[in-house]
PDB file of C-alpha atoms in Angstrom:
ATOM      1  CA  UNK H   1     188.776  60.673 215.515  1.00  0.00           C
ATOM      2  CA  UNK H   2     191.158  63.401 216.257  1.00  0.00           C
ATOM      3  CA  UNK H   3     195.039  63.556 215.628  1.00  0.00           C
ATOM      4  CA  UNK H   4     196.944  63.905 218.928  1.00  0.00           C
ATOM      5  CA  UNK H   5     198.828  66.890 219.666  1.00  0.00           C
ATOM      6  CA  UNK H   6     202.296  65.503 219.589  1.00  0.00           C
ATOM      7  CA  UNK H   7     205.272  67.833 221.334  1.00  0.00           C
ATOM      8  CA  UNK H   8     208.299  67.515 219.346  1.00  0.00           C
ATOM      9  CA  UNK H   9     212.117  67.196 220.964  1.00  0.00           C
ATOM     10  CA  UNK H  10     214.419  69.285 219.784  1.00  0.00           C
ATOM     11  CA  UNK H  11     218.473  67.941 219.205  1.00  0.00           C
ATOM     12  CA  UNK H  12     219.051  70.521 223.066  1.00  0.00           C
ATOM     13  CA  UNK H  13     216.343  68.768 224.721  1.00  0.00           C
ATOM     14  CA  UNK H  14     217.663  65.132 223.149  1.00  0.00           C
ATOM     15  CA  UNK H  15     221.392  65.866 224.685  1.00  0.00           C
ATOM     16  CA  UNK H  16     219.667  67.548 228.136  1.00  0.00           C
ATOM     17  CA  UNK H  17     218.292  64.147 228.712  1.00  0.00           C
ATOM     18  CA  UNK H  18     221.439  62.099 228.347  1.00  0.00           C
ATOM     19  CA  UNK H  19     223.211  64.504 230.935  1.00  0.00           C
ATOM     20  CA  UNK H  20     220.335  64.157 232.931  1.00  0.00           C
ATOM     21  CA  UNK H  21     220.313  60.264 232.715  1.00  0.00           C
ATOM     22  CA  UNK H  22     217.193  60.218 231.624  1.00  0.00           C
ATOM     23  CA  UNK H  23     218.627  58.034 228.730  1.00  0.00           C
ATOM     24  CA  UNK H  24     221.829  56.734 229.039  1.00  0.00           C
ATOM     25  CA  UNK H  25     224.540  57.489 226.831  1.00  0.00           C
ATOM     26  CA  UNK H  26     225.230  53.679 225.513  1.00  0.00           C
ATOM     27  CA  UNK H  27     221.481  53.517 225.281  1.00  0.00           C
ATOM     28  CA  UNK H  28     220.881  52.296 221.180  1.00  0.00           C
ATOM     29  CA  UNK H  29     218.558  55.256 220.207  1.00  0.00           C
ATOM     30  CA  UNK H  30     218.785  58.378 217.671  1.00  0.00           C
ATOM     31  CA  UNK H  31     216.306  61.847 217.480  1.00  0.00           C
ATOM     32  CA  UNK H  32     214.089  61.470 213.702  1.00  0.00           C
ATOM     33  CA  UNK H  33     211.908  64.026 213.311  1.00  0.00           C
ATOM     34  CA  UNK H  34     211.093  65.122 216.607  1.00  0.00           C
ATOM     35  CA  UNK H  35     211.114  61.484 218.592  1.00  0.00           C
ATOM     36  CA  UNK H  36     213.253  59.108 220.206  1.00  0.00           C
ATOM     37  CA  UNK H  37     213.261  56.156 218.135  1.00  0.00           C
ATOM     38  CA  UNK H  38     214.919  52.694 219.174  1.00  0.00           C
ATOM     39  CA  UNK H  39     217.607  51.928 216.879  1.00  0.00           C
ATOM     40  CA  UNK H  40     217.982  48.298 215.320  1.00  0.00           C
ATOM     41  CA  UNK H  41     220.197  45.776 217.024  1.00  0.00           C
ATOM     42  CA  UNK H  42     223.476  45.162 215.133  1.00  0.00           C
ATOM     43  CA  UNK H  43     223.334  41.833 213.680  1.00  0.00           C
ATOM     44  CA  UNK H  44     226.911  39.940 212.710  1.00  0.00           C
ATOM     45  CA  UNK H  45     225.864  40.491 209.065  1.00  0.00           C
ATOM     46  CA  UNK H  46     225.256  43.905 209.118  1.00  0.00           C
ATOM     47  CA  UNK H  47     227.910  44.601 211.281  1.00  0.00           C
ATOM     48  CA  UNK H  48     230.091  42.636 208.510  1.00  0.00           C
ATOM     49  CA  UNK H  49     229.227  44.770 205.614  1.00  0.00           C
ATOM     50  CA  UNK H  50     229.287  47.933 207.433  1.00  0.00           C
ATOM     51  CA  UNK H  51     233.304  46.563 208.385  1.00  0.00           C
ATOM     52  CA  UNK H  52     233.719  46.092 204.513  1.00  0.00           C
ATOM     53  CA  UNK H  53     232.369  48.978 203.456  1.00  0.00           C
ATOM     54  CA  UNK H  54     234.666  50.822 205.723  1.00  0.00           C
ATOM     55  CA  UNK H  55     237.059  49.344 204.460  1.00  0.00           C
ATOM     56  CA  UNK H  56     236.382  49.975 200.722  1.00  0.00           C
ATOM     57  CA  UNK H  57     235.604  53.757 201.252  1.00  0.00           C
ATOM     58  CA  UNK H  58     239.088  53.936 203.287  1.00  0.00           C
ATOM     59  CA  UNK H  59     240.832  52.198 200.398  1.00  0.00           C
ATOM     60  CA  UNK H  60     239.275  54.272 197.984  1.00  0.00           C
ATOM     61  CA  UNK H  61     239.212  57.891 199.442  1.00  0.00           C
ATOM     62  CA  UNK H  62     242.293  57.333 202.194  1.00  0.00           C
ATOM     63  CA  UNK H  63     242.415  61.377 203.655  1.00  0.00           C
ATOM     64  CA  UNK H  64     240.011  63.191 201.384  1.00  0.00           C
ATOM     65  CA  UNK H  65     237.288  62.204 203.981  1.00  0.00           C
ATOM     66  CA  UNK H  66     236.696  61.246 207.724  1.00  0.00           C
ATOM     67  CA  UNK H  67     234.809  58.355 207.959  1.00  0.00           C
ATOM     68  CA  UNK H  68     232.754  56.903 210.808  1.00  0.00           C
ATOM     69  CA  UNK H  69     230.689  54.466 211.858  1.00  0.00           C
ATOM     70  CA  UNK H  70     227.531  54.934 213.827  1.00  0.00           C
ATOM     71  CA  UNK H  71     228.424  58.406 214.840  1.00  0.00           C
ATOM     72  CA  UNK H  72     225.901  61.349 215.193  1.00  0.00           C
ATOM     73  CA  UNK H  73     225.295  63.814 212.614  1.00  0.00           C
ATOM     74  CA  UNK H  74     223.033  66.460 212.860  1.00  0.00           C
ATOM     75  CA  UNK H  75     220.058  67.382 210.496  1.00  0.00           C
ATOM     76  CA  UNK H  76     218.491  70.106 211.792  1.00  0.00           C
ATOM     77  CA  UNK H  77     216.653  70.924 214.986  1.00  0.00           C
ATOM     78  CA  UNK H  78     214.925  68.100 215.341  1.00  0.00           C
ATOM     79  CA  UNK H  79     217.247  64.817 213.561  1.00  0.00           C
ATOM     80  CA  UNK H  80     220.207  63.565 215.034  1.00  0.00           C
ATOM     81  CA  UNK H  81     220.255  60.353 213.654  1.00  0.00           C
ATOM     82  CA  UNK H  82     223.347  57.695 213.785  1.00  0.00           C
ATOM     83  CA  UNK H  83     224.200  56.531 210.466  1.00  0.00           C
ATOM     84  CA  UNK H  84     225.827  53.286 210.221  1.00  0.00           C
ATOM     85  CA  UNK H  85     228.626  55.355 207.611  1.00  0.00           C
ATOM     86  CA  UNK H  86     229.048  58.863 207.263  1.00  0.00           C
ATOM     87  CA  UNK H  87     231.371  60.229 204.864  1.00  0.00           C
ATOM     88  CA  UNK H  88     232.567  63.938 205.437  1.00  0.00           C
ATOM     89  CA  UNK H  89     234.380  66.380 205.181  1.00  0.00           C
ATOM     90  CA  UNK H  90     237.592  66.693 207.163  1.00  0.00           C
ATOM     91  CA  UNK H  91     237.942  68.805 209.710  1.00  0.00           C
ATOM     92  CA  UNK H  92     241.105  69.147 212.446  1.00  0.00           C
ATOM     93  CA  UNK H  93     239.238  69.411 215.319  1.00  0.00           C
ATOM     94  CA  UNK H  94     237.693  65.974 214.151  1.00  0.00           C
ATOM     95  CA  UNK H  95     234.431  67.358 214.811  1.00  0.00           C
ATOM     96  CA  UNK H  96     234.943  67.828 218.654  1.00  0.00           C
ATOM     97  CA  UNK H  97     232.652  70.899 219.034  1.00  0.00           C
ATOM     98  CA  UNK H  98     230.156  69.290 216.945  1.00  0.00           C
ATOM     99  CA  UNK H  99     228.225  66.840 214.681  1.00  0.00           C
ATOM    100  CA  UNK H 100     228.643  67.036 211.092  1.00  0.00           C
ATOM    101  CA  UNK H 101     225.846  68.916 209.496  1.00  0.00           C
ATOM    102  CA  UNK H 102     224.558  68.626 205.916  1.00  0.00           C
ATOM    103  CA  UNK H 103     226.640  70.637 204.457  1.00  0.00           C
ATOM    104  CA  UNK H 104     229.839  68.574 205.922  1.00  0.00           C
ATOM    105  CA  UNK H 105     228.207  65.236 204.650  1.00  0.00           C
ATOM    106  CA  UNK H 106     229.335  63.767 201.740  1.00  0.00           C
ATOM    107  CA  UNK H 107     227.651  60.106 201.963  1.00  0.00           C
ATOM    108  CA  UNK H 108     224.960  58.790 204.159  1.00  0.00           C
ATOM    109  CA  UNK H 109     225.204  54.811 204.390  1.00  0.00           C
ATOM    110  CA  UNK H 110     222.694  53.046 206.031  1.00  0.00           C
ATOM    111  CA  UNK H 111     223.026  48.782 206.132  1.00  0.00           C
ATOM    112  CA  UNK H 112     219.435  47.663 205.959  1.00  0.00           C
ATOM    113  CA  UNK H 113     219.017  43.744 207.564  1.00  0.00           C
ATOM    114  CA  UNK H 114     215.612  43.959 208.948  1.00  0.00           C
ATOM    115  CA  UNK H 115     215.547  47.831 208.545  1.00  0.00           C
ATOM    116  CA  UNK H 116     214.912  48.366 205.339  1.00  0.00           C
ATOM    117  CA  UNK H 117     211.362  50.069 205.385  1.00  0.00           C
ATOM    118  CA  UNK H 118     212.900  52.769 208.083  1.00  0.00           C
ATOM    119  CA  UNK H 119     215.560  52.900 205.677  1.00  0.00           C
ATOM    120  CA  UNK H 120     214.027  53.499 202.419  1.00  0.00           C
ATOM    121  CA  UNK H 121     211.029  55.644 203.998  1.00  0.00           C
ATOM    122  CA  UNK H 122     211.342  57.572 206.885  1.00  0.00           C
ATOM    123  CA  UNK H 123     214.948  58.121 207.013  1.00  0.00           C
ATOM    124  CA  UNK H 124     215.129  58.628 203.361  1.00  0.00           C
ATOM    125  CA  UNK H 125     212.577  61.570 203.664  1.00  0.00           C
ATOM    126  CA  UNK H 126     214.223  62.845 207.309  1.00  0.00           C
ATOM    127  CA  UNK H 127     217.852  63.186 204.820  1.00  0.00           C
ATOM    128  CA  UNK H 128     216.409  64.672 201.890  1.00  0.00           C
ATOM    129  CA  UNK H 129     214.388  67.577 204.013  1.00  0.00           C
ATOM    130  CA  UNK H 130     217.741  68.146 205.445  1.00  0.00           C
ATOM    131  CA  UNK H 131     219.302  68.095 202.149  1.00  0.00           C
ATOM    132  CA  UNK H 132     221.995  65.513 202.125  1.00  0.00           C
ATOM    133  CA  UNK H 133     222.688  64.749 198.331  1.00  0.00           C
ATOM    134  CA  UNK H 134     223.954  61.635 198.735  1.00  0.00           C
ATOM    135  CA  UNK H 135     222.095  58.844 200.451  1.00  0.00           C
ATOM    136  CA  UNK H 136     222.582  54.913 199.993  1.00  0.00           C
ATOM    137  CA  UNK H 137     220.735  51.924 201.465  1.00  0.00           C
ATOM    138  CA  UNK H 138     222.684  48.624 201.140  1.00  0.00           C
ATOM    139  CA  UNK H 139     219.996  45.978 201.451  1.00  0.00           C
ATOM    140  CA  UNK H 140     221.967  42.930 202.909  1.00  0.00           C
ATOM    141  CA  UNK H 141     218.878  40.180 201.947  1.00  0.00           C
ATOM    142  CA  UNK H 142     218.158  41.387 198.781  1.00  0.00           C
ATOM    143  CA  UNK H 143     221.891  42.575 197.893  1.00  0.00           C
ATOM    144  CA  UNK H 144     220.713  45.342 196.635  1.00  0.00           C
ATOM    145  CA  UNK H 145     222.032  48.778 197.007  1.00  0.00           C
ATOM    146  CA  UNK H 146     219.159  51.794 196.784  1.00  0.00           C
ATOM    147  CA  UNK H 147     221.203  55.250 195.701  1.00  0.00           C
ATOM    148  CA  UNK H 148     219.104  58.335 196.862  1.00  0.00           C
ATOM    149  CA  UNK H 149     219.612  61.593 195.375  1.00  0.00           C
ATOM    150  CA  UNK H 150     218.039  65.153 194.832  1.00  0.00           C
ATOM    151  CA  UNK H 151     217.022  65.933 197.872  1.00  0.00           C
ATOM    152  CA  UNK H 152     213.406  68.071 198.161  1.00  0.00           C
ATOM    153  CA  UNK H 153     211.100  68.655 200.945  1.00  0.00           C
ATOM    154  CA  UNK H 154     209.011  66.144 199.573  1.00  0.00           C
ATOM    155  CA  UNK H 155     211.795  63.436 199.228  1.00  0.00           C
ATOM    156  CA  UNK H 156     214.498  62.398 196.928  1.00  0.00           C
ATOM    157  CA  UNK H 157     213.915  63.300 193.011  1.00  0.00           C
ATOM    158  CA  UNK H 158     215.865  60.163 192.192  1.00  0.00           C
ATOM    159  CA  UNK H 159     216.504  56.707 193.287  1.00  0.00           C
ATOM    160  CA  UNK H 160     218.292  53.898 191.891  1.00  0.00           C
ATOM    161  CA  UNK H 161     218.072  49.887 193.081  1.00  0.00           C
ATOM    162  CA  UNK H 162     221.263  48.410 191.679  1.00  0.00           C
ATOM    163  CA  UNK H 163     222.077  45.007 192.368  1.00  0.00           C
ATOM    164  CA  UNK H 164     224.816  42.907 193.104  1.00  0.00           C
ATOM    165  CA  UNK H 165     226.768  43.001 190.028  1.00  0.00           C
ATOM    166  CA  UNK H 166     226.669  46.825 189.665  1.00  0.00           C
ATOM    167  CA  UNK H 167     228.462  49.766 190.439  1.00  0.00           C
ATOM    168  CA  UNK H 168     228.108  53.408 192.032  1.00  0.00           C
ATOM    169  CA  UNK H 169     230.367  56.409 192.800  1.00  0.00           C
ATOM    170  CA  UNK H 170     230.029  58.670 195.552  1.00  0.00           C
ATOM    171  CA  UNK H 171     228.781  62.267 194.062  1.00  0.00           C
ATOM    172  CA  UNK H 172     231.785  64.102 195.295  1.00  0.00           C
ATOM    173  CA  UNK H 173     234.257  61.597 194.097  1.00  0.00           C
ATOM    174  CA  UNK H 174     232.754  60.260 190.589  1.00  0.00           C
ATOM    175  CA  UNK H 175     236.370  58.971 189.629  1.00  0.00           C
ATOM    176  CA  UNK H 176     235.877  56.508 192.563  1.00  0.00           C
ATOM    177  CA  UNK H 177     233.539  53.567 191.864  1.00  0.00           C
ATOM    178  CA  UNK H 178     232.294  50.539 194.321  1.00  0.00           C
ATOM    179  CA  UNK H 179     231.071  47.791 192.945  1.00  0.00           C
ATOM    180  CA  UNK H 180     227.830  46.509 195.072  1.00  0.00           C
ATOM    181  CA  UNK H 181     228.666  42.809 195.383  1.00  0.00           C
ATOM    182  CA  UNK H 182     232.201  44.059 197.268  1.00  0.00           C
ATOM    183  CA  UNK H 183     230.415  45.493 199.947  1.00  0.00           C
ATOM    184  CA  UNK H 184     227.934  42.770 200.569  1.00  0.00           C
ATOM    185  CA  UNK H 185     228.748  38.846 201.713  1.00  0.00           C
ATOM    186  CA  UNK H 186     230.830  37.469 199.387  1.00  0.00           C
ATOM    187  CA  UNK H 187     228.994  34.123 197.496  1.00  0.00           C
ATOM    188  CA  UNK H 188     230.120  31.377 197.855  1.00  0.00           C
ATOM    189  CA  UNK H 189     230.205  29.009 194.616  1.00  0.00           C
ATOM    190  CA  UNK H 190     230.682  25.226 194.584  1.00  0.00           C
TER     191      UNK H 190
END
């Protein structure tokens, strides 16, 4: 058996094909690594806690970030994924001339419903090659949030699975703490 040759796309080539129409520019896809990868349909509970998390981190950090949801940042060369949050740095342009790149990202958030594999694997390696310090999975079945950080070529150095009735704080603002369970579907008790 022999590996296939596979030819890479580049983040120029990814944005010549949208003004090309080769893919349309509503079409639900994102650049990892190289390929044009499908992105996962938005389901009302993930679409929930990603609308409560916004609302947390806007609480929380008000104007000492920009904060958007399912926006493109770029990696590198090759990665322009579409996080479901990005926290970064502001900027008064509000990035018109450009993605945020790692070194404008504060927080990757990704909501994980029936994504959590990609989540945890792929784009957890695709971040820490590209050096973004600060990467969280909220896993919405397990209510569980994964905390990613020390970013290597070879993958984050640390990860923590928290659950519910735990806390975390953003790297760049460790004065400002989340508690797990706010972001997720509240329980309901009888």
């Amino acid at each position: 058996m022999t590996l296939l040759d596979i030819r890479l796309l580049n983040v120029y080539e990814y944005h010549r094909m949208v003004e090309a129409g080769i893919l349309d520019g509503d079409e639900r896809v994102e650049l990892l690594a190289g390929q044009i990868v499908n992105k996962a349909t938005k389901t009302p509970p993930r679409c929930a806690v990603v609308k409560r998390t916004m609302e947390l981190l806007q609480k929380s950090l008000g104007s000492l970030v920009f904060l958007s949801i399912h926006d493109s940042v770029r990696l590198n060369n090759y990665s322009q994924p579409e996080p479901d949050i990005s926290v970064v740095i502001p900027d008064r342009l509000y990035y018109e001339d450009h993605h945020p790149t790692p070194l404008e990202i504060y927080l990757i958030i990704e909501v994980a419903d029936t994504t959590l594999r990609t989540d945890c694997g792929i784009k957890a390696k695709i971040y820490a090659e590209s050096g973004i310090t600060d990467y969280w999975v909220l896993d919405v079945n397990n209510r569980q949030l994964h905390v990613f950080r020390e970013p290597s070529q070879h993958g984050y150095q640390s990860r923590l699975m928290l659950g519910d009735d735990a806390s975390s704080s953003p790297l760049q603002f460790p004065d400002v703490s989340f508690e797990v369970r706010d972001m997720l579907r509240p329980l309901i008790t009888t």
